[in-house]
PDB file of C-alpha atoms in Angstrom:
ATOM      1  CA  GLU A   1      22.875  -3.584  22.629  1.00  0.00           C
ATOM      2  CA  LEU A   2      24.044  -5.907  19.904  1.00  0.00           C
ATOM      3  CA  LYS A   3      22.200  -5.608  16.626  1.00  0.00           C
ATOM      4  CA  VAL A   4      22.578  -7.896  13.654  1.00  0.00           C
ATOM      5  CA  GLU A   5      21.376  -6.771  10.259  1.00  0.00           C
ATOM      6  CA  GLN A   6      21.160  -8.883   7.163  1.00  0.00           C
ATOM      7  CA  ASN A   7      20.557  -7.734   3.652  1.00  0.00           C
ATOM      8  CA  PRO A   8      18.860  -8.372   1.481  1.00  0.00           C
ATOM      9  CA  LEU A   9      15.937  -9.929   3.353  1.00  0.00           C
ATOM     10  CA  PHE A  10      14.576 -11.433   0.154  1.00  0.00           C
ATOM     11  CA  LEU A  11      16.594 -12.587  -2.805  1.00  0.00           C
ATOM     12  CA  SER A  12      15.346 -14.114  -6.014  1.00  0.00           C
ATOM     13  CA  MET A  13      18.089 -15.515  -8.211  1.00  0.00           C
ATOM     14  CA  GLN A  14      18.358 -17.397 -11.414  1.00  0.00           C
ATOM     15  CA  GLU A  15      20.222 -20.666 -11.496  1.00  0.00           C
ATOM     16  CA  GLY A  16      23.830 -20.234 -12.446  1.00  0.00           C
ATOM     17  CA  LYS A  17      24.145 -16.713 -11.096  1.00  0.00           C
ATOM     18  CA  ASN A  18      26.335 -15.465  -8.251  1.00  0.00           C
ATOM     19  CA  TYR A  19      25.241 -13.339  -5.349  1.00  0.00           C
ATOM     20  CA  THR A  20      26.265 -12.211  -1.873  1.00  0.00           C
ATOM     21  CA  ILE A  21      24.324 -11.925   1.372  1.00  0.00           C
ATOM     22  CA  TYR A  22      25.622  -9.410   3.897  1.00  0.00           C
ATOM     23  CA  CYS A  23      25.571  -9.541   7.671  1.00  0.00           C
ATOM     24  CA  ASN A  24      26.490  -6.458   9.702  1.00  0.00           C
ATOM     25  CA  TYR A  25      26.716  -6.426  13.467  1.00  0.00           C
ATOM     26  CA  SER A  26      27.038  -3.555  15.866  1.00  0.00           C
ATOM     27  CA  THR A  27      29.545  -4.562  18.527  1.00  0.00           C
ATOM     28  CA  THR A  28      32.597  -6.689  19.173  1.00  0.00           C
ATOM     29  CA  SER A  29      31.994 -10.375  18.760  1.00  0.00           C
ATOM     30  CA  ASP A  30      33.993 -13.549  19.216  1.00  0.00           C
ATOM     31  CA  ARG A  31      32.244 -15.676  16.656  1.00  0.00           C
ATOM     32  CA  LEU A  32      29.866 -15.472  13.762  1.00  0.00           C
ATOM     33  CA  TYR A  33      27.610 -18.272  12.612  1.00  0.00           C
ATOM     34  CA  TRP A  34      25.682 -18.974   9.463  1.00  0.00           C
ATOM     35  CA  TYR A  35      22.632 -21.222   9.521  1.00  0.00           C
ATOM     36  CA  ARG A  36      20.284 -22.517   6.880  1.00  0.00           C
ATOM     37  CA  GLN A  37      16.571 -23.144   7.394  1.00  0.00           C
ATOM     38  CA  ASP A  38      14.339 -24.954   4.918  1.00  0.00           C
ATOM     39  CA  PRO A  39      10.599 -24.167   5.045  1.00  0.00           C
ATOM     40  CA  GLY A  40       8.970 -25.807   8.046  1.00  0.00           C
ATOM     41  CA  LYS A  41      12.277 -27.242   9.220  1.00  0.00           C
ATOM     42  CA  SER A  42      14.847 -26.568  11.867  1.00  0.00           C
ATOM     43  CA  LEU A  43      18.085 -24.619  11.591  1.00  0.00           C
ATOM     44  CA  GLU A  44      21.167 -26.329  10.239  1.00  0.00           C
ATOM     45  CA  SER A  45      24.632 -25.033  11.018  1.00  0.00           C
ATOM     46  CA  LEU A  46      26.626 -24.072   7.923  1.00  0.00           C
ATOM     47  CA  PHE A  47      29.699 -22.188   9.108  1.00  0.00           C
ATOM     48  CA  VAL A  48      31.380 -20.924  12.246  1.00  0.00           C
ATOM     49  CA  LEU A  49      33.807 -18.056  11.675  1.00  0.00           C
ATOM     50  CA  LEU A  50      36.252 -17.537  14.494  1.00  0.00           C
ATOM     51  CA  SER A  51      38.595 -14.727  13.606  1.00  0.00           C
ATOM     52  CA  ASN A  52      39.247 -11.781  11.366  1.00  0.00           C
ATOM     53  CA  GLY A  53      39.855 -12.845   7.802  1.00  0.00           C
ATOM     54  CA  ALA A  54      38.355 -16.292   8.323  1.00  0.00           C
ATOM     55  CA  VAL A  55      37.007 -17.865   5.169  1.00  0.00           C
ATOM     56  CA  LYS A  56      35.126 -21.136   4.928  1.00  0.00           C
ATOM     57  CA  GLN A  57      33.685 -22.887   1.903  1.00  0.00           C
ATOM     58  CA  GLU A  58      31.227 -25.703   1.452  1.00  0.00           C
ATOM     59  CA  GLY A  59      30.135 -26.503  -2.057  1.00  0.00           C
ATOM     60  CA  ARG A  60      28.679 -23.390  -3.678  1.00  0.00           C
ATOM     61  CA  LEU A  61      28.677 -21.390  -0.437  1.00  0.00           C
ATOM     62  CA  MET A  62      31.577 -19.375   0.910  1.00  0.00           C
ATOM     63  CA  ALA A  63      31.501 -17.348   4.100  1.00  0.00           C
ATOM     64  CA  SER A  64      33.977 -14.731   5.239  1.00  0.00           C
ATOM     65  CA  LEU A  65      34.433 -12.512   8.266  1.00  0.00           C
ATOM     66  CA  ASP A  66      35.905  -9.017   8.639  1.00  0.00           C
ATOM     67  CA  THR A  67      35.827  -8.209  12.346  1.00  0.00           C
ATOM     68  CA  LYS A  68      37.181  -4.701  11.835  1.00  0.00           C
ATOM     69  CA  ALA A  69      34.285  -3.811   9.559  1.00  0.00           C
ATOM     70  CA  ARG A  70      31.931  -5.999  11.656  1.00  0.00           C
ATOM     71  CA  LEU A  71      30.804  -7.633   8.463  1.00  0.00           C
ATOM     72  CA  SER A  72      30.328 -11.169   7.270  1.00  0.00           C
ATOM     73  CA  THR A  73      29.388 -12.227   3.781  1.00  0.00           C
ATOM     74  CA  LEU A  74      27.857 -15.408   2.425  1.00  0.00           C
ATOM     75  CA  HIS A  75      28.692 -15.759  -1.237  1.00  0.00           C
ATOM     76  CA  ILE A  76      26.715 -18.034  -3.495  1.00  0.00           C
ATOM     77  CA  THR A  77      28.410 -19.286  -6.611  1.00  0.00           C
ATOM     78  CA  ALA A  78      26.456 -20.618  -9.602  1.00  0.00           C
ATOM     79  CA  ALA A  79      23.242 -20.978  -7.640  1.00  0.00           C
ATOM     80  CA  VAL A  80      21.119 -24.111  -7.960  1.00  0.00           C
ATOM     81  CA  HIS A  81      17.514 -24.678  -6.907  1.00  0.00           C
ATOM     82  CA  ASP A  82      18.570 -26.802  -3.906  1.00  0.00           C
ATOM     83  CA  LEU A  83      20.054 -23.706  -2.302  1.00  0.00           C
ATOM     84  CA  SER A  84      16.600 -22.164  -1.919  1.00  0.00           C
ATOM     85  CA  ALA A  85      16.161 -21.617   1.824  1.00  0.00           C
ATOM     86  CA  THR A  86      16.356 -18.932   4.464  1.00  0.00           C
ATOM     87  CA  TYR A  87      19.872 -18.090   5.627  1.00  0.00           C
ATOM     88  CA  PHE A  88      20.541 -16.607   9.031  1.00  0.00           C
ATOM     89  CA  CYS A  89      23.658 -15.104  10.448  1.00  0.00           C
ATOM     90  CA  ALA A  90      24.092 -15.016  14.207  1.00  0.00           C
ATOM     91  CA  VAL A  91      26.623 -13.304  16.395  1.00  0.00           C
ATOM     92  CA  ASP A  92      27.989 -14.406  19.717  1.00  0.00           C
ATOM     93  CA  MET A  93      28.428 -11.254  21.756  1.00  0.00           C
ATOM     94  CA  ARG A  94      31.634 -11.274  23.738  1.00  0.00           C
ATOM     95  CA  GLY A  95      31.038 -12.423  27.295  1.00  0.00           C
ATOM     96  CA  SER A  96      27.484 -13.498  26.564  1.00  0.00           C
ATOM     97  CA  GLN A  97      27.919 -17.156  27.509  1.00  0.00           C
ATOM     98  CA  GLY A  98      27.108 -18.281  24.034  1.00  0.00           C
ATOM     99  CA  ASN A  99      23.898 -16.329  23.597  1.00  0.00           C
ATOM    100  CA  LEU A 100      23.383 -15.706  19.930  1.00  0.00           C
ATOM    101  CA  ILE A 101      21.744 -12.680  18.400  1.00  0.00           C
ATOM    102  CA  PHE A 102      20.223 -13.597  15.052  1.00  0.00           C
ATOM    103  CA  GLY A 103      19.677 -11.511  11.996  1.00  0.00           C
ATOM    104  CA  LYS A 104      16.175 -11.597  10.533  1.00  0.00           C
ATOM    105  CA  GLY A 105      17.245 -13.976   7.798  1.00  0.00           C
ATOM    106  CA  THR A 106      17.557 -13.797   4.021  1.00  0.00           C
ATOM    107  CA  LYS A 107      14.986 -15.783   2.103  1.00  0.00           C
ATOM    108  CA  LEU A 108      16.667 -17.064  -1.023  1.00  0.00           C
ATOM    109  CA  SER A 109      14.697 -18.358  -3.962  1.00  0.00           C
ATOM    110  CA  VAL A 110      16.614 -19.840  -6.876  1.00  0.00           C
ATOM    111  CA  LYS A 111      14.606 -20.121 -10.055  1.00  0.00           C
ATOM    112  CA  PRO A 112      15.418 -22.128 -13.173  1.00  0.00           C
TER     113      PRO A 112
ATOM    114  CA  ASP B   1      18.243 -41.679  19.093  1.00  0.00           C
ATOM    115  CA  ALA B   2      21.241 -39.385  19.321  1.00  0.00           C
ATOM    116  CA  GLY B   3      20.752 -35.668  18.977  1.00  0.00           C
ATOM    117  CA  ILE B   4      18.242 -33.157  20.227  1.00  0.00           C
ATOM    118  CA  THR B   5      14.533 -33.857  20.268  1.00  0.00           C
ATOM    119  CA  GLN B   6      11.477 -31.805  21.139  1.00  0.00           C
ATOM    120  CA  SER B   7       7.982 -32.817  22.092  1.00  0.00           C
ATOM    121  CA  PRO B   8       5.270 -32.335  21.210  1.00  0.00           C
ATOM    122  CA  ARG B   9       5.947 -31.275  17.633  1.00  0.00           C
ATOM    123  CA  TYR B  10       2.544 -29.605  17.371  1.00  0.00           C
ATOM    124  CA  LYS B  11       0.314 -28.277  20.123  1.00  0.00           C
ATOM    125  CA  ILE B  12      -2.962 -26.415  20.162  1.00  0.00           C
ATOM    126  CA  THR B  13      -4.096 -24.984  23.465  1.00  0.00           C
ATOM    127  CA  GLU B  14      -6.424 -22.356  24.844  1.00  0.00           C
ATOM    128  CA  THR B  15      -5.715 -19.034  26.470  1.00  0.00           C
ATOM    129  CA  GLY B  16      -4.970 -19.381  30.157  1.00  0.00           C
ATOM    130  CA  ARG B  17      -3.873 -23.017  30.087  1.00  0.00           C
ATOM    131  CA  GLN B  18      -0.471 -24.187  31.220  1.00  0.00           C
ATOM    132  CA  VAL B  19       1.666 -25.799  28.551  1.00  0.00           C
ATOM    133  CA  THR B  20       5.043 -27.511  28.848  1.00  0.00           C
ATOM    134  CA  LEU B  21       7.348 -28.032  25.901  1.00  0.00           C
ATOM    135  CA  MET B  22      10.010 -30.684  26.312  1.00  0.00           C
ATOM    136  CA  CYS B  23      13.577 -30.706  25.047  1.00  0.00           C
ATOM    137  CA  HIS B  24      16.020 -33.587  25.356  1.00  0.00           C
ATOM    138  CA  GLN B  25      19.608 -33.859  24.114  1.00  0.00           C
ATOM    139  CA  THR B  26      21.896 -36.886  24.138  1.00  0.00           C
ATOM    140  CA  TRP B  27      25.248 -35.136  23.669  1.00  0.00           C
ATOM    141  CA  SER B  28      25.650 -34.047  27.306  1.00  0.00           C
ATOM    142  CA  HIS B  29      26.147 -30.489  26.120  1.00  0.00           C
ATOM    143  CA  SER B  30      26.515 -27.990  28.931  1.00  0.00           C
ATOM    144  CA  TYR B  31      24.456 -25.237  27.367  1.00  0.00           C
ATOM    145  CA  MET B  32      20.822 -25.362  26.336  1.00  0.00           C
ATOM    146  CA  PHE B  33      18.646 -22.640  24.886  1.00  0.00           C
ATOM    147  CA  TRP B  34      15.032 -21.899  24.087  1.00  0.00           C
ATOM    148  CA  TYR B  35      14.119 -19.636  21.166  1.00  0.00           C
ATOM    149  CA  ARG B  36      10.895 -18.553  19.608  1.00  0.00           C
ATOM    150  CA  GLN B  37      10.621 -17.803  15.918  1.00  0.00           C
ATOM    151  CA  ASP B  38       8.056 -15.368  14.611  1.00  0.00           C
ATOM    152  CA  LEU B  39       7.625 -13.766  11.221  1.00  0.00           C
ATOM    153  CA  GLY B  40       9.289 -10.387  11.197  1.00  0.00           C
ATOM    154  CA  HIS B  41      11.270 -11.034  14.383  1.00  0.00           C
ATOM    155  CA  GLY B  42      13.560 -13.864  13.448  1.00  0.00           C
ATOM    156  CA  LEU B  43      14.709 -15.994  16.377  1.00  0.00           C
ATOM    157  CA  ARG B  44      14.621 -14.545  19.867  1.00  0.00           C
ATOM    158  CA  LEU B  45      16.142 -16.103  22.936  1.00  0.00           C
ATOM    159  CA  ILE B  46      13.712 -16.875  25.756  1.00  0.00           C
ATOM    160  CA  TYR B  47      15.888 -18.597  28.363  1.00  0.00           C
ATOM    161  CA  TYR B  48      19.178 -20.392  28.461  1.00  0.00           C
ATOM    162  CA  SER B  49      20.995 -22.706  30.824  1.00  0.00           C
ATOM    163  CA  ALA B  50      24.730 -23.104  31.376  1.00  0.00           C
ATOM    164  CA  ALA B  51      24.402 -26.344  33.356  1.00  0.00           C
ATOM    165  CA  ALA B  52      21.963 -28.290  35.490  1.00  0.00           C
ATOM    166  CA  ASP B  53      20.252 -25.984  37.984  1.00  0.00           C
ATOM    167  CA  ILE B  54      21.668 -22.855  36.316  1.00  0.00           C
ATOM    168  CA  THR B  55      19.282 -20.857  34.154  1.00  0.00           C
ATOM    169  CA  ASP B  56      19.047 -17.258  33.024  1.00  0.00           C
ATOM    170  CA  LYS B  57      16.744 -14.983  31.102  1.00  0.00           C
ATOM    171  CA  GLY B  58      17.137 -14.140  27.468  1.00  0.00           C
ATOM    172  CA  GLU B  59      15.573 -11.390  25.406  1.00  0.00           C
ATOM    173  CA  VAL B  60      11.881 -12.350  25.842  1.00  0.00           C
ATOM    174  CA  PRO B  61      11.406 -14.312  29.102  1.00  0.00           C
ATOM    175  CA  ASP B  62       8.067 -12.909  30.299  1.00  0.00           C
ATOM    176  CA  GLY B  63       5.349 -15.536  30.607  1.00  0.00           C
ATOM    177  CA  TYR B  64       7.782 -18.453  30.497  1.00  0.00           C
ATOM    178  CA  VAL B  65       9.402 -20.635  33.133  1.00  0.00           C
ATOM    179  CA  VAL B  66      12.266 -23.091  32.715  1.00  0.00           C
ATOM    180  CA  SER B  67      13.980 -25.675  34.830  1.00  0.00           C
ATOM    181  CA  ARG B  68      16.948 -27.937  34.352  1.00  0.00           C
ATOM    182  CA  SER B  69      17.261 -30.659  36.932  1.00  0.00           C
ATOM    183  CA  LYS B  70      19.191 -32.939  34.565  1.00  0.00           C
ATOM    184  CA  THR B  71      21.806 -32.000  31.991  1.00  0.00           C
ATOM    185  CA  GLU B  72      19.907 -33.632  29.156  1.00  0.00           C
ATOM    186  CA  ASN B  73      16.490 -32.061  29.708  1.00  0.00           C
ATOM    187  CA  PHE B  74      15.373 -28.450  29.496  1.00  0.00           C
ATOM    188  CA  PRO B  75      11.573 -28.049  29.644  1.00  0.00           C
ATOM    189  CA  LEU B  76       9.877 -24.742  28.872  1.00  0.00           C
ATOM    190  CA  THR B  77       6.563 -23.961  30.576  1.00  0.00           C
ATOM    191  CA  LEU B  78       4.029 -21.367  29.601  1.00  0.00           C
ATOM    192  CA  GLU B  79       2.287 -20.767  32.898  1.00  0.00           C
ATOM    193  CA  SER B  80      -0.844 -19.170  31.442  1.00  0.00           C
ATOM    194  CA  ALA B  81      -0.737 -19.221  27.673  1.00  0.00           C
ATOM    195  CA  THR B  82      -1.663 -16.114  25.703  1.00  0.00           C
ATOM    196  CA  ARG B  83      -2.330 -15.677  21.997  1.00  0.00           C
ATOM    197  CA  SER B  84       0.881 -13.694  21.629  1.00  0.00           C
ATOM    198  CA  GLN B  85       2.756 -16.872  22.548  1.00  0.00           C
ATOM    199  CA  THR B  86       1.607 -18.558  19.361  1.00  0.00           C
ATOM    200  CA  SER B  87       4.919 -19.290  17.702  1.00  0.00           C
ATOM    201  CA  VAL B  88       7.409 -21.933  16.681  1.00  0.00           C
ATOM    202  CA  TYR B  89       9.696 -22.835  19.565  1.00  0.00           C
ATOM    203  CA  PHE B  90      13.186 -24.190  19.055  1.00  0.00           C
ATOM    204  CA  CYS B  91      15.431 -25.762  21.605  1.00  0.00           C
ATOM    205  CA  ALA B  92      19.187 -25.771  21.015  1.00  0.00           C
ATOM    206  CA  SER B  93      22.287 -27.057  22.746  1.00  0.00           C
ATOM    207  CA  SER B  94      25.997 -26.367  22.561  1.00  0.00           C
ATOM    208  CA  GLU B  95      29.232 -27.196  24.283  1.00  0.00           C
ATOM    209  CA  TRP B  96      31.682 -24.764  25.822  1.00  0.00           C
ATOM    210  CA  THR B  97      35.223 -25.141  24.565  1.00  0.00           C
ATOM    211  CA  GLY B  98      38.305 -23.031  25.171  1.00  0.00           C
ATOM    212  CA  GLY B  99      36.333 -20.360  26.952  1.00  0.00           C
ATOM    213  CA  MET B 100      33.825 -19.876  24.154  1.00  0.00           C
ATOM    214  CA  ALA B 101      30.609 -21.458  22.996  1.00  0.00           C
ATOM    215  CA  ASP B 102      30.613 -23.896  20.112  1.00  0.00           C
ATOM    216  CA  THR B 103      27.988 -23.871  17.425  1.00  0.00           C
ATOM    217  CA  GLN B 104      24.442 -24.454  18.572  1.00  0.00           C
ATOM    218  CA  TYR B 105      22.516 -27.492  17.389  1.00  0.00           C
ATOM    219  CA  PHE B 106      18.803 -27.033  17.026  1.00  0.00           C
ATOM    220  CA  GLY B 107      15.922 -29.368  17.680  1.00  0.00           C
ATOM    221  CA  PRO B 108      13.122 -29.882  15.147  1.00  0.00           C
ATOM    222  CA  GLY B 109      10.844 -27.288  16.741  1.00  0.00           C
ATOM    223  CA  THR B 110       7.399 -27.215  18.336  1.00  0.00           C
ATOM    224  CA  ARG B 111       4.635 -25.342  16.603  1.00  0.00           C
ATOM    225  CA  LEU B 112       2.355 -23.936  19.300  1.00  0.00           C
ATOM    226  CA  THR B 113      -1.015 -22.364  18.632  1.00  0.00           C
ATOM    227  CA  VAL B 114      -2.879 -20.586  21.416  1.00  0.00           C
ATOM    228  CA  LEU B 115      -6.559 -20.042  20.690  1.00  0.00           C
TER     229      LEU B 115
END
Protein backbone atom coordinates (compact mmCIF):
# COMPACT_ATOMS: atom_id res chain seq x y z
CA GLU A 1 0.00 0.00 0.00
CA LEU A 2 1.37 3.36 -1.00
CA LYS A 3 1.64 5.89 1.79
CA VAL A 4 2.52 9.53 1.41
CA GLU A 5 3.67 11.51 4.41
CA GLN A 6 4.22 15.22 4.55
CA ASN A 7 5.90 17.18 7.26
CA PRO A 8 5.39 19.47 8.84
CA LEU A 9 1.59 19.52 8.73
CA PHE A 10 1.52 23.09 10.01
CA LEU A 11 4.11 25.74 9.38
CA SER A 12 4.12 29.31 10.58
CA MET A 13 6.82 31.45 9.00
CA GLN A 14 7.88 35.02 9.05
CA GLU A 15 8.14 36.92 5.81
CA GLY A 16 11.60 36.81 4.36
CA LYS A 17 12.52 33.47 5.87
CA ASN A 18 13.32 30.21 4.08
CA TYR A 19 11.85 26.83 4.83
CA THR A 20 11.38 23.35 3.38
CA ILE A 21 8.38 21.04 3.27
CA TYR A 22 9.12 17.33 3.00
CA CYS A 23 7.18 14.61 1.23
CA ASN A 24 8.07 10.96 1.78
CA TYR A 25 6.42 8.10 -0.03
CA SER A 26 6.59 4.40 0.57
CA THR A 27 6.87 2.69 -2.80
CA THR A 28 8.14 3.14 -6.33
CA SER A 29 6.46 5.93 -8.21
CA ASP A 30 6.60 7.35 -11.70
CA ARG A 31 5.67 10.91 -10.89
CA LEU A 32 5.30 13.29 -8.01
CA TYR A 33 3.03 16.30 -7.98
CA TRP A 34 2.79 19.39 -5.85
CA TYR A 35 -0.48 21.27 -5.52
CA ARG A 36 -1.52 24.43 -3.76
CA GLN A 37 -4.93 25.01 -2.17
CA ASP A 38 -6.15 28.36 -0.90
CA PRO A 39 -8.85 28.32 1.82
CA GLY A 40 -12.22 27.39 0.36
CA LYS A 41 -10.75 26.96 -3.11
CA SER A 42 -9.77 24.16 -5.41
CA LEU A 43 -6.36 22.61 -5.95
CA GLU A 44 -3.93 24.27 -8.32
CA SER A 45 -1.10 22.33 -9.91
CA LEU A 46 2.35 23.71 -9.07
CA PHE A 47 4.89 21.14 -10.22
CA VAL A 48 5.16 17.73 -11.82
CA LEU A 49 8.43 15.93 -11.14
CA LEU A 50 9.16 13.13 -13.55
CA SER A 51 12.51 11.61 -12.71
CA ASN A 52 15.24 11.27 -10.15
CA GLY A 53 17.06 14.52 -9.60
CA ALA A 54 14.31 16.60 -11.20
CA VAL A 55 14.20 20.17 -10.00
CA LYS A 56 11.60 22.76 -10.91
CA GLN A 57 11.28 26.37 -9.82
CA GLU A 58 8.51 28.90 -9.99
CA GLY A 59 9.06 32.20 -8.27
CA ARG A 60 9.90 31.60 -4.61
CA LEU A 61 9.07 27.89 -4.76
CA MET A 62 11.45 25.14 -5.79
CA ALA A 63 10.60 21.46 -5.86
CA SER A 64 12.98 18.54 -6.14
CA LEU A 65 12.70 14.77 -6.33
CA ASP A 66 15.00 12.00 -5.09
CA THR A 67 13.43 8.73 -6.19
CA LYS A 68 16.08 6.62 -4.46
CA ALA A 69 15.27 8.17 -1.10
CA ARG A 70 11.56 8.39 -2.07
CA LEU A 71 11.62 12.00 -1.02
CA SER A 72 10.48 15.26 -2.52
CA THR A 73 11.05 18.68 -1.07
CA LEU A 74 9.31 21.99 -1.63
CA HIS A 75 11.62 24.82 -0.70
CA ILE A 76 10.31 28.28 0.01
CA THR A 77 12.69 31.16 -0.42
CA ALA A 78 12.12 34.55 1.23
CA ALA A 79 8.50 33.80 2.04
CA VAL A 80 5.80 36.39 1.41
CA HIS A 81 2.24 36.52 2.73
CA ASP A 82 0.79 35.51 -0.66
CA LEU A 83 2.34 32.08 -0.25
CA SER A 84 0.03 31.31 2.67
CA ALA A 85 -1.94 28.23 1.60
CA THR A 86 -2.05 24.49 2.06
CA TYR A 87 0.45 22.55 -0.03
CA PHE A 88 -0.12 18.95 -1.00
CA CYS A 89 2.20 16.45 -2.53
CA ALA A 90 0.73 13.52 -4.44
CA VAL A 91 2.29 10.40 -5.83
CA ASP A 92 1.32 8.44 -8.88
CA MET A 93 1.86 4.80 -7.99
CA ARG A 94 3.40 2.86 -10.83
CA GLY A 95 0.75 1.05 -12.84
CA SER A 96 -2.09 2.82 -11.08
CA GLN A 97 -3.60 4.43 -14.17
CA GLY A 98 -2.96 7.87 -12.85
CA ASN A 99 -4.52 7.41 -9.44
CA LEU A 100 -2.89 9.81 -7.06
CA ILE A 101 -2.28 9.23 -3.39
CA PHE A 102 -2.18 12.55 -1.56
CA GLY A 103 -0.32 13.55 1.53
CA LYS A 104 -2.38 15.22 4.24
CA GLY A 105 -1.10 18.65 3.27
CA THR A 106 1.06 21.30 4.91
CA LYS A 107 -0.77 24.40 6.02
CA LEU A 108 1.59 27.31 5.58
CA SER A 109 0.99 30.64 7.25
CA VAL A 110 3.36 33.49 6.44
CA LYS A 111 3.23 36.34 8.90
CA PRO A 112 4.64 39.84 8.50
CA ASP B 1 -16.40 28.09 -20.66
CA ALA B 2 -13.29 25.98 -21.06
CA GLY B 3 -12.09 23.90 -18.17
CA ILE B 4 -13.71 21.71 -15.57
CA THR B 5 -16.91 22.69 -13.82
CA GLN B 6 -18.95 21.16 -11.02
CA SER B 7 -22.55 21.64 -10.01
CA PRO B 8 -24.06 22.39 -7.66
CA ARG B 9 -21.37 24.26 -5.76
CA TYR B 10 -23.27 23.88 -2.49
CA LYS B 11 -25.86 21.30 -1.52
CA ILE B 12 -27.74 20.55 1.66
CA THR B 13 -29.71 17.33 1.79
CA GLU B 14 -31.21 14.94 4.29
CA THR B 15 -30.18 11.47 5.32
CA GLY B 16 -31.54 8.83 2.97
CA ARG B 17 -32.03 11.09 -0.05
CA GLN B 18 -30.36 10.49 -3.38
CA VAL B 19 -27.99 13.21 -4.52
CA THR B 20 -26.14 13.59 -7.81
CA LEU B 21 -23.09 15.78 -8.21
CA MET B 22 -22.21 16.80 -11.74
CA CYS B 23 -18.80 17.22 -13.33
CA HIS B 24 -18.13 18.50 -16.84
CA GLN B 25 -14.82 19.06 -18.61
CA THR B 26 -14.19 20.67 -21.99
CA TRP B 27 -10.66 19.38 -22.65
CA SER B 28 -11.71 15.90 -23.82
CA HIS B 29 -9.39 14.40 -21.24
CA SER B 30 -9.52 10.63 -21.10
CA TYR B 31 -9.32 10.31 -17.34
CA MET B 32 -11.72 11.70 -14.76
CA PHE B 33 -11.68 11.34 -11.01
CA TRP B 34 -13.84 12.00 -7.98
CA TYR B 35 -12.26 12.84 -4.62
CA ARG B 36 -13.61 13.78 -1.26
CA GLN B 37 -11.73 16.08 1.07
CA ASP B 38 -12.18 15.85 4.80
CA LEU B 39 -10.25 17.40 7.65
CA GLY B 40 -7.64 14.97 8.88
CA HIS B 41 -7.90 12.72 5.82
CA GLY B 42 -6.72 14.92 3.00
CA LEU B 43 -8.06 13.95 -0.41
CA ARG B 44 -9.29 10.42 -0.99
CA LEU B 45 -10.20 8.92 -4.32
CA ILE B 46 -13.78 7.68 -4.64
CA TYR B 47 -14.00 6.54 -8.26
CA TYR B 48 -12.16 7.14 -11.47
CA SER B 49 -12.77 6.61 -15.15
CA ALA B 50 -10.26 5.90 -17.91
CA ALA B 51 -12.72 6.58 -20.74
CA ALA B 52 -16.42 6.62 -21.52
CA ASP B 53 -18.11 3.52 -20.10
CA ILE B 54 -14.99 2.51 -18.14
CA THR B 55 -15.04 3.18 -14.41
CA ASP B 56 -13.30 1.72 -11.39
CA LYS B 57 -13.30 2.02 -7.64
CA GLY B 58 -10.89 4.12 -5.68
CA GLU B 59 -10.06 4.10 -1.99
CA VAL B 60 -13.53 4.95 -0.60
CA PRO B 61 -16.25 3.87 -3.08
CA ASP B 62 -18.92 2.57 -0.69
CA GLY B 63 -22.20 4.45 -0.92
CA TYR B 64 -21.35 6.07 -4.25
CA VAL B 65 -22.20 5.28 -7.86
CA VAL B 66 -20.69 6.76 -11.01
CA SER B 67 -21.36 6.61 -14.70
CA ARG B 68 -19.66 7.99 -17.75
CA SER B 69 -21.72 7.79 -20.90
CA LYS B 70 -19.91 10.74 -22.49
CA THR B 71 -16.24 11.66 -22.28
CA GLU B 72 -16.96 15.12 -20.93
CA ASN B 73 -19.32 14.20 -18.09
CA PHE B 74 -18.71 12.17 -14.94
CA PRO B 75 -21.61 12.37 -12.46
CA LEU B 76 -21.31 11.05 -8.91
CA THR B 77 -24.44 9.77 -7.18
CA LEU B 78 -24.97 9.19 -3.50
CA GLU B 79 -27.72 6.61 -3.55
CA SER B 80 -28.85 7.12 0.04
CA ALA B 81 -26.94 9.95 1.65
CA THR B 82 -25.52 9.53 5.14
CA ARG B 83 -24.06 12.11 7.51
CA SER B 84 -20.61 10.61 7.05
CA GLN B 85 -20.80 11.71 3.41
CA THR B 86 -20.78 15.36 4.44
CA SER B 87 -17.65 16.57 2.71
CA VAL B 88 -16.20 18.68 -0.06
CA TYR B 89 -16.16 16.77 -3.34
CA PHE B 90 -13.69 17.51 -6.10
CA CYS B 91 -13.78 16.30 -9.64
CA ALA B 92 -10.55 16.18 -11.64
CA SER B 93 -9.45 15.26 -15.14
CA SER B 94 -6.19 14.39 -16.83
CA GLU B 95 -4.81 13.17 -20.10
CA TRP B 96 -2.72 10.07 -20.68
CA THR B 97 0.53 10.72 -22.49
CA GLY B 98 3.45 8.44 -23.23
CA GLY B 99 2.05 5.67 -21.09
CA MET B 100 1.64 7.81 -18.00
CA ALA B 101 -0.92 10.19 -16.58
CA ASP B 102 -0.43 13.92 -16.88
CA THR B 103 -1.16 16.30 -14.06
CA GLN B 104 -4.73 16.35 -12.83
CA TYR B 105 -6.82 19.50 -13.13
CA PHE B 106 -9.38 20.03 -10.43
CA GLY B 107 -12.84 21.49 -10.53
CA PRO B 108 -13.99 24.13 -8.03
CA GLY B 109 -15.57 21.60 -5.68
CA THR B 110 -19.03 20.88 -4.28
CA ARG B 111 -19.63 21.37 -0.60
CA LEU B 112 -22.21 18.79 0.48
CA THR B 113 -23.93 18.77 3.84
CA VAL B 114 -26.07 15.82 4.88
CA LEU B 115 -28.40 16.55 7.78
